XYZ file of C-alpha atoms in Angstrom:
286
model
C -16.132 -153.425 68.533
C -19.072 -156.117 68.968
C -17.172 -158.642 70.141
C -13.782 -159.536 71.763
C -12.441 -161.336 68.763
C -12.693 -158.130 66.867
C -10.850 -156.560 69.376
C -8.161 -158.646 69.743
C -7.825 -158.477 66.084
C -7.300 -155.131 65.695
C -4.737 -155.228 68.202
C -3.061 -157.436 65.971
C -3.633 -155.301 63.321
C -1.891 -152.555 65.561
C 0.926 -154.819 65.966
C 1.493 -154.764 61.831
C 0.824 -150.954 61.396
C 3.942 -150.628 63.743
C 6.117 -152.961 61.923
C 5.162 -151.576 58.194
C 6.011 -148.206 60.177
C 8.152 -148.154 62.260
C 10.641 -151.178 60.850
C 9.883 -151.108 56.976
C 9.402 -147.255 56.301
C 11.812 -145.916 59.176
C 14.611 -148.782 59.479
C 13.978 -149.802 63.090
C 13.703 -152.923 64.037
C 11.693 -153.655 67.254
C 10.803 -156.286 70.043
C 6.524 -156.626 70.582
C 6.310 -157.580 74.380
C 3.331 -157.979 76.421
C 3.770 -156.226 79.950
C 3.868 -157.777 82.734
C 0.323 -156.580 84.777
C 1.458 -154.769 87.147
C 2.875 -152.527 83.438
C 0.107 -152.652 81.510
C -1.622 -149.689 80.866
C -4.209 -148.650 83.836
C -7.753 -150.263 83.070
C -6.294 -152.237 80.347
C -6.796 -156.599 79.958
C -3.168 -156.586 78.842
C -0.823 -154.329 77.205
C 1.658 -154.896 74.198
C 4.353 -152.791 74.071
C 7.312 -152.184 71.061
C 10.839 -151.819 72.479
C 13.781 -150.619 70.430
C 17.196 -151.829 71.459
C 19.090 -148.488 71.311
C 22.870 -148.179 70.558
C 24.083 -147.032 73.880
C 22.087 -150.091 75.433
C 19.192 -149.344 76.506
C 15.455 -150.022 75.629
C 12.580 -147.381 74.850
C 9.234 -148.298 74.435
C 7.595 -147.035 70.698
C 4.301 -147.578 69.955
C 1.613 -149.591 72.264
C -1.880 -151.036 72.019
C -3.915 -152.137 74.780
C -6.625 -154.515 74.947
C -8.814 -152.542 76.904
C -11.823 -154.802 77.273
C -15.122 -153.585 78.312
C -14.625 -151.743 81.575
C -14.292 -148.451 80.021
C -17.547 -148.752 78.483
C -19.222 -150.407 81.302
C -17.606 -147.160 83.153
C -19.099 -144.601 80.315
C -22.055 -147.069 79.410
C -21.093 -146.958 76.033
C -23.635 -149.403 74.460
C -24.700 -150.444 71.169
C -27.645 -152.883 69.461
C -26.981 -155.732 67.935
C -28.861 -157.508 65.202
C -31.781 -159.000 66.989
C -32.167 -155.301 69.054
C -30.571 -156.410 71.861
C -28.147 -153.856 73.980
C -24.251 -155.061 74.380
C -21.184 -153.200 75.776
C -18.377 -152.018 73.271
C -14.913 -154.075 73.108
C -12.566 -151.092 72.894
C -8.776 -150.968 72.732
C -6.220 -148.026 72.182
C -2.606 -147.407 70.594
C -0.411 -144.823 71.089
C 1.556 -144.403 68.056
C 4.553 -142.983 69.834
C 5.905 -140.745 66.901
C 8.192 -138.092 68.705
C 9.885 -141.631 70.463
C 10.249 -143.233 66.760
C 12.217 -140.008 65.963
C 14.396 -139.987 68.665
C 15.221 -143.617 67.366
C 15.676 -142.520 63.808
C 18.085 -140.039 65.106
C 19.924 -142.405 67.501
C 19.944 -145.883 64.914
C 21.012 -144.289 61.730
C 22.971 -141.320 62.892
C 26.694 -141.245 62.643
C 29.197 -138.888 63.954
C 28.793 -136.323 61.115
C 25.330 -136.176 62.275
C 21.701 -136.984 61.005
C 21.338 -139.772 58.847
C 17.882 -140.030 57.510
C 15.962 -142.608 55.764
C 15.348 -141.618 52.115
C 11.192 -142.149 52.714
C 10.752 -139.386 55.419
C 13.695 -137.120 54.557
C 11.675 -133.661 53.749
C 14.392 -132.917 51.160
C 16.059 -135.791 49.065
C 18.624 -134.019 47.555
C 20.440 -130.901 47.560
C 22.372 -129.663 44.477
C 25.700 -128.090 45.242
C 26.957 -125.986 42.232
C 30.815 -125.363 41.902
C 31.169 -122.508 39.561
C 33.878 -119.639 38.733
C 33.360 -116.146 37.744
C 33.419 -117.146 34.087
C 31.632 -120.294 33.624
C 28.860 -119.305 37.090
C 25.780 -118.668 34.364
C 26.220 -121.513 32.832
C 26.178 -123.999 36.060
C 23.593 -122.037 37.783
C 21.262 -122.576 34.457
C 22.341 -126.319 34.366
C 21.776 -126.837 38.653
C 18.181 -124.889 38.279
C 16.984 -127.329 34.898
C 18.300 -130.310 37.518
C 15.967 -129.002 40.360
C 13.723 -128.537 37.945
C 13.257 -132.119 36.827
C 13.708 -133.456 40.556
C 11.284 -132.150 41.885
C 8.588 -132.838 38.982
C 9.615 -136.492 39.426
C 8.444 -135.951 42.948
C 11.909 -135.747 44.477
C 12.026 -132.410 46.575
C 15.138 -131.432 46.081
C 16.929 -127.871 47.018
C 19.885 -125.682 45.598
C 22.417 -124.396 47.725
C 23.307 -120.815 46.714
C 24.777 -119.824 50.073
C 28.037 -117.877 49.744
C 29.713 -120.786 51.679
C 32.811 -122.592 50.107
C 31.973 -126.403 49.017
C 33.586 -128.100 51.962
C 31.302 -126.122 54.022
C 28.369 -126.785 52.449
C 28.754 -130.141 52.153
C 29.244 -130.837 56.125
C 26.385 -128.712 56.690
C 24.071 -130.599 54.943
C 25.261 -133.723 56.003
C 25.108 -132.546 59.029
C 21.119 -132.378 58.633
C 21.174 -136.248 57.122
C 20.134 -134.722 53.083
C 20.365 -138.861 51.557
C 21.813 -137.377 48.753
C 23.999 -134.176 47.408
C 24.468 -133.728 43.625
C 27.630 -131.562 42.333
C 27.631 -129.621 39.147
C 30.718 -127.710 38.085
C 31.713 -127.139 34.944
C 32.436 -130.866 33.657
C 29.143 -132.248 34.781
C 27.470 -128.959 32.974
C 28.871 -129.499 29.456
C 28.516 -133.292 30.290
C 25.167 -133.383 31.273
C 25.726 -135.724 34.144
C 26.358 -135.507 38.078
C 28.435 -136.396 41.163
C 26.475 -138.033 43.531
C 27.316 -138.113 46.683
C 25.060 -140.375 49.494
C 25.294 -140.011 52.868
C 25.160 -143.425 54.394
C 28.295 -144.739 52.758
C 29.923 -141.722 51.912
C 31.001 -142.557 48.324
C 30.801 -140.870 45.191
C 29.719 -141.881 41.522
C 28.514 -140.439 38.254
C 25.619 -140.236 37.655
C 23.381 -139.502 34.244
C 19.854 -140.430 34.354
C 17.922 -138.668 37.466
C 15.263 -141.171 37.725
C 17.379 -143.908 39.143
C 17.461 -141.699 42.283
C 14.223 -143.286 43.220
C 15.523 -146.615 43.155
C 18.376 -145.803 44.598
C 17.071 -144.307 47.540
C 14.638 -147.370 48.346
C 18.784 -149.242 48.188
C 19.531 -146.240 50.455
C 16.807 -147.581 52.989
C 17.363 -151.096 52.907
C 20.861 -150.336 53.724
C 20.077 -148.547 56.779
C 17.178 -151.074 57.827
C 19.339 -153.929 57.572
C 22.709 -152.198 59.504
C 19.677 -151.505 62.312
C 18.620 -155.141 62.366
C 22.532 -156.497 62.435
C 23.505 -153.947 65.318
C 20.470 -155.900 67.642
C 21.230 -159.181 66.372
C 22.991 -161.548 69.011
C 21.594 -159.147 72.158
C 18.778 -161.261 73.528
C 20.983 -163.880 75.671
C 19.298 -166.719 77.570
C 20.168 -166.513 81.256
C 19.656 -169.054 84.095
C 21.277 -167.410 86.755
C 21.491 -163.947 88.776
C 25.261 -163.552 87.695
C 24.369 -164.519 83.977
C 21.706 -161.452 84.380
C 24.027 -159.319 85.735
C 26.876 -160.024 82.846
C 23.926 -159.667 80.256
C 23.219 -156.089 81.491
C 27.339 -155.259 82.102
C 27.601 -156.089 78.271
C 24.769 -154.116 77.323
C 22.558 -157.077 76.413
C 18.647 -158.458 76.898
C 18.559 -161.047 79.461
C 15.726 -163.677 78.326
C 14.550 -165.792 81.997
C 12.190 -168.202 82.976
C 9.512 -165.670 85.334
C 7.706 -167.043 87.776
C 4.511 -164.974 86.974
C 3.407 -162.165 84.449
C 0.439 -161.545 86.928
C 0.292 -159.296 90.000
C 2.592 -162.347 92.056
C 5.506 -161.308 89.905
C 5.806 -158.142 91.457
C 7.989 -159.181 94.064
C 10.111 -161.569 91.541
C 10.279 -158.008 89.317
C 11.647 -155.613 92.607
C 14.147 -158.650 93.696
C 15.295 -158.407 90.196
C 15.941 -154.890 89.688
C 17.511 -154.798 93.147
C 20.113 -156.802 92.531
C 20.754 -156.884 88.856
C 19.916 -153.438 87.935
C 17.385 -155.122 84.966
C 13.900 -154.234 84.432
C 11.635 -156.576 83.555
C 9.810 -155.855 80.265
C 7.492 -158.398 79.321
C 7.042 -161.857 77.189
């Protein structure tokens, strides 16, 4: 960049690309916190980092972008003109998009003890179609499930039939098991109906249903649903403390301890180890 402003913009900018990410499109709500210096990344001005309050307590840092100033390209004289000729240093900055960490929190957030539970918008299959057939009506529901995959998937809803020799209880736990948003079952009444059961996996319950195409809409429901249980489960965990023993209850009851800090600058360091020491709490950032 020319200049620092630009920069610093597109740090912001950073910033947003994480929450339309991250929050919006995967369900997880986040905390943007600049480090401390003594955590900021090495050679950087300052360092913003995204922590994700995790179910079993604990924080893990997503996706980060540093201001990194001009002392990498004073380092690599990396130069450019400007309008009048004259020779400047770059303003550079970096972000680490984190994406194998934003899975692991897909995986933790929305999953339930039957297993994965993923958000309809990065699911690699939307649907699977379970048929439930006999010996003398199995033609007729295989031809019905194939015309349904059929239309799925030209409505841009990949969508997959199971024709494993499993039984249907089987089948179903499997692919809840792998977090499918929704299963469709055809047997012989949905066939000569022309309708399905739809079962979705984030609230477990079961309708009819005719028309394919509101599978769209209901799977942006499907997401909203999941984004919103995420923000509720951190709601009520950042807990203003005053005190070592309010600290130390905040991180017995799982929670974020919010403090007044001394400094955010290399004279906090000692303020930081004190803190750790005896409360077992890390500091994180502003």
């Amino acid at each position: 960049f020319a200049t620092k402003k630009e920069a610093e913009a597109q740090v912001q900018e950073d910033i947003q690309i994480t929450e339309k990410i991250m929050h919006q499109k995967f369900g997880i709500p986040f905390l943007p916190m600049k480090r401390p210096d003594w955590d900021r990344f090495a050679g950087a001005e300052y360092t913003i980092g995204s922590d994700v309050f995790m179910p079993d307590g604990k924080l893990i840092q997503q996706p980060s972008t540093h201001m990194m100033g001009q002392k990498f390209s004073k380092v690599f004289n990396a130069k450019f003109k400007n309008e009048q000729g004259k020779e400047n240093y770059l303003w550079t900055t970096a972000y680490g998009p984190a994406m194998s960490r934003i899975l692991v929190s897909v995986i933790s957030m929305h999953g339930d003890d039957k297993g994965l539970v993923l958000p309809f918008s990065i699911a690699p299959l939307k649907a699977v179609i379970i048929p439930i057939y006999t010996s003398k009506n199995k033609e007729k529901v295989l031809k019905y499930s194939r015309e349904t995959e059929k239309k799925l998937n030209a409505l841009g809803l990949n969508s997959e039939i199971d024709l494993s020799d499993k039984r249907p209880g089987e089948k179903y736990h499997s692919w809840e098991l792998k977090g499918v948003p929704f299963r469709l079952e055809i047997g012989e009444k949905e066939t000569k109906n022309k309708n399905f059961i739809l079962f979705t996996r984030d609230t477990g319950k079961k309708e009819t249903l005719k028309d394919l195409r509101k599978l769209k809409k209901l799977g942006e429901e499907y997401d909203k649903r999941l984004r919103e249980k995420a923000e509720n489960s951190t709601k009520g965990k950042i807990i203003n403390c005053k005190t070592k023993e309010q600290v130390k209850k905040a991180m017995k009851d799982e929670k974020i301890a919010r403090v007044n800090w001394c400094h955010t600058d290399e004279k906090g360091v000692k303020c930081a180890e004190y803190i750790e020491k005896q409360t077992n709490a890390e500091v994180r950032g502003t």
